[in-house]
Short mmCIF file of C-alpha atoms and ligand atoms in Angstrom, two decimals:
data_model
loop_
_atom_site.label_atom_id
_atom_site.label_comp_id
_atom_site.label_asym_id
_atom_site.label_seq_id
_atom_site.Cartn_x
_atom_site.Cartn_y
_atom_site.Cartn_z
CA MET A 1 142.49 31.13 -80.16
CA ASN A 2 143.64 27.60 -80.91
CA THR A 3 140.58 26.09 -82.56
CA LEU A 4 138.68 26.56 -85.80
CA PHE A 5 134.97 26.17 -86.40
CA ALA A 6 134.64 23.57 -89.17
CA SER A 7 131.53 22.78 -91.17
CA ILE A 8 130.86 20.52 -94.12
CA VAL A 9 127.65 21.36 -95.96
CA THR A 10 125.83 19.57 -98.81
CA PRO A 11 122.50 20.25 -100.55
CA ASN A 12 121.05 17.57 -98.24
CA GLY A 13 122.21 19.32 -95.09
CA LYS A 14 125.11 19.62 -92.69
CA VAL A 15 127.37 16.57 -92.49
CA TYR A 16 129.81 17.99 -89.95
CA GLU A 17 129.99 20.93 -87.58
CA GLY A 18 132.36 21.47 -84.68
CA ASP A 19 135.51 22.99 -83.20
CA VAL A 20 138.76 21.40 -84.39
CA HIS A 21 142.50 22.06 -84.12
CA MET A 22 143.32 21.53 -87.77
CA VAL A 23 141.56 20.69 -91.04
CA SER A 24 143.45 18.89 -93.81
CA VAL A 25 142.05 19.08 -97.33
CA ARG A 26 143.14 18.13 -100.83
CA ALA A 27 142.71 21.20 -103.03
CA THR A 28 143.15 20.91 -106.79
CA SER A 29 146.37 22.91 -106.27
CA GLY A 30 147.71 20.57 -103.56
CA ASP A 31 147.26 19.41 -99.97
CA MET A 32 146.58 22.03 -97.30
CA GLY A 33 146.78 21.81 -93.52
CA ILE A 34 144.59 24.61 -92.17
CA LEU A 35 145.31 25.95 -88.69
CA PRO A 36 143.58 28.82 -86.85
CA ASN A 37 144.46 32.27 -88.23
CA HIS A 38 145.11 30.97 -91.75
CA MET A 39 144.99 33.53 -94.55
CA PRO A 40 141.40 33.78 -95.87
CA LEU A 41 140.88 32.08 -99.22
CA VAL A 42 138.58 29.95 -101.35
CA ALA A 43 139.90 26.89 -103.18
CA PRO A 44 138.36 24.05 -105.22
CA LEU A 45 138.73 20.55 -103.76
CA LYS A 46 139.40 17.16 -105.32
CA ILE A 47 137.26 14.09 -104.64
CA SER A 48 139.14 13.31 -101.44
CA ALA A 49 139.28 12.75 -97.69
CA VAL A 50 138.95 15.66 -95.27
CA LYS A 51 140.72 15.17 -91.95
CA LEU A 52 139.37 16.96 -88.89
CA LYS A 53 141.92 16.99 -86.11
CA HIS A 54 140.88 17.14 -82.49
CA LEU A 55 143.25 17.13 -79.52
CA GLU A 56 143.20 13.37 -79.06
CA SER A 57 141.47 11.97 -82.12
CA ASP A 58 140.99 12.50 -85.84
CA GLU A 59 137.81 12.28 -87.87
CA TYR A 60 137.55 11.65 -91.60
CA VAL A 61 134.89 12.69 -94.09
CA ALA A 62 134.73 11.70 -97.79
CA VAL A 63 133.88 14.67 -100.02
CA SER A 64 133.04 14.66 -103.73
CA GLY A 65 134.98 17.82 -104.60
CA GLY A 66 133.40 21.23 -104.01
CA PHE A 67 135.04 24.24 -102.39
CA VAL A 68 136.73 25.15 -99.14
CA GLU A 69 136.28 28.65 -97.74
CA ILE A 70 138.91 29.55 -95.17
CA ARG A 71 138.51 32.42 -92.72
CA ARG A 72 140.74 33.28 -89.75
CA ASP A 73 138.51 31.36 -87.33
CA SER A 74 136.51 28.98 -89.55
CA VAL A 75 136.65 26.50 -92.41
CA THR A 76 133.55 25.79 -94.48
CA ILE A 77 133.38 23.06 -97.10
CA LEU A 78 130.54 23.15 -99.63
CA THR A 79 130.21 19.97 -101.63
CA GLU A 80 127.67 17.97 -103.61
CA SER A 81 128.00 14.95 -101.29
CA ALA A 82 129.90 14.10 -98.12
CA GLU A 83 129.93 11.12 -95.76
CA ARG A 84 131.54 10.70 -92.38
CA LYS A 85 133.74 7.62 -92.19
CA VAL A 86 131.27 5.82 -89.91
CA ASP A 87 128.35 6.49 -92.28
CA ILE A 88 129.96 4.99 -95.36
CA ASP A 89 128.18 1.94 -96.71
CA VAL A 90 131.15 -0.13 -97.91
CA ALA A 91 129.06 -2.68 -99.84
CA ARG A 92 127.35 0.13 -101.74
CA ALA A 93 130.68 1.75 -102.61
CA GLU A 94 132.08 -1.63 -103.74
CA ARG A 95 129.04 -2.04 -105.98
CA ALA A 96 129.37 1.49 -107.41
CA LYS A 97 133.09 0.85 -108.04
CA ALA A 98 132.43 -2.42 -109.89
CA GLU A 99 129.66 -0.83 -111.98
CA ALA A 100 131.84 2.14 -112.93
CA GLU A 101 134.76 -0.14 -113.82
CA ALA A 102 132.54 -2.29 -116.03
CA LYS A 103 131.15 0.79 -117.80
CA LEU A 104 134.59 2.32 -118.27
CA ALA A 105 135.81 -0.88 -119.91
CA SER A 106 133.16 -0.44 -122.60
CA LEU A 107 133.85 3.27 -123.24
CA THR A 108 136.60 5.09 -125.07
CA GLU A 109 138.19 8.22 -123.60
CA ASP A 110 136.53 10.46 -126.20
CA SER A 111 133.05 9.16 -125.34
CA PRO A 112 130.81 11.88 -123.80
CA GLU A 113 130.05 9.63 -120.82
CA TYR A 114 133.67 8.85 -120.01
CA LYS A 115 134.37 11.74 -117.61
CA ALA A 116 131.17 11.22 -115.64
CA VAL A 117 131.81 7.50 -115.19
CA LEU A 118 135.42 8.20 -114.21
CA ASN A 119 134.08 10.54 -111.53
CA ASP A 120 131.66 7.82 -110.32
CA LEU A 121 134.68 5.54 -109.98
CA LYS A 122 136.70 8.19 -108.12
CA ARG A 123 133.85 8.83 -105.67
CA ALA A 124 133.45 5.10 -104.96
CA GLU A 125 137.23 4.62 -104.50
CA ASN A 126 137.39 7.66 -102.24
CA ARG A 127 134.57 6.30 -100.05
CA LEU A 128 136.36 2.97 -99.77
CA HIS A 129 139.61 4.75 -98.91
CA VAL A 130 137.97 6.86 -96.18
CA ALA A 131 136.17 3.81 -94.75
CA SER A 132 139.57 2.09 -94.42
CA LEU A 133 141.29 4.95 -92.54
P1 ATP B 1 125.71 5.10 -105.89
O1 ATP B 1 126.06 4.70 -107.31
O2 ATP B 1 126.01 4.04 -104.88
O3 ATP B 1 124.32 5.72 -105.76
P2 ATP B 1 126.86 7.72 -106.19
O4 ATP B 1 128.34 8.02 -106.26
O5 ATP B 1 126.10 7.82 -107.46
O6 ATP B 1 126.71 6.29 -105.51
P3 ATP B 1 126.22 10.24 -105.10
O7 ATP B 1 125.39 10.77 -106.25
O8 ATP B 1 127.62 10.75 -105.01
O9 ATP B 1 126.20 8.65 -105.13
O10 ATP B 1 125.49 10.52 -103.72
C1 ATP B 1 124.08 10.37 -103.55
C2 ATP B 1 123.79 10.34 -102.07
O11 ATP B 1 124.12 9.03 -101.55
C3 ATP B 1 124.60 11.32 -101.24
O12 ATP B 1 123.79 11.78 -100.19
C4 ATP B 1 125.76 10.50 -100.72
O13 ATP B 1 126.24 11.03 -99.50
C5 ATP B 1 125.12 9.14 -100.54
N1 ATP B 1 126.06 8.01 -100.74
C6 ATP B 1 126.55 7.57 -101.92
N2 ATP B 1 127.32 6.48 -101.77
C7 ATP B 1 127.34 6.22 -100.44
C8 ATP B 1 127.96 5.21 -99.62
N3 ATP B 1 128.74 4.26 -100.14
N4 ATP B 1 127.75 5.24 -98.29
C9 ATP B 1 126.96 6.20 -97.75
N5 ATP B 1 126.34 7.16 -98.45
C10 ATP B 1 126.52 7.19 -99.78
#
């Protein structure tokens, strides 16, 4: 067996489903390249790009963290939000980035809002990064 069944699921539905040759993810513990027959495990993900490798092309999806569940023949990503590269609205992400930057400039690191706004910024930057791949 030289393919894996990959799916990316959010509360709003399935963003990706299909057979792939490799899935690359950024776990909080480091980058992982997942091939068929990988050891089963569950790992938390960073706000990051997921790469889905086909024989002749790659696809990219922006994910806002979540978890990856690896089985011998499948990879499932559960995340709060995910967008395929082609579905990313760049103008919206630019706007979200500018808003988060402006808010951050008015907050101190010990402010209760700080972490949430930093995450808004990371999501916007990640979407822009994936759109540029
Ligand atoms: P914004 O401030 O622009 O609303 P956000 O980071 O607050 O962005 P999320 O709460 O992460 O947005 O996501 C809400 C929904 O909007 C999700 O379904 C997500 O996939 C979608 N979404 C957010 N930003 C974009 C974008 N730039 N392009 C396409 N879809 C997006």
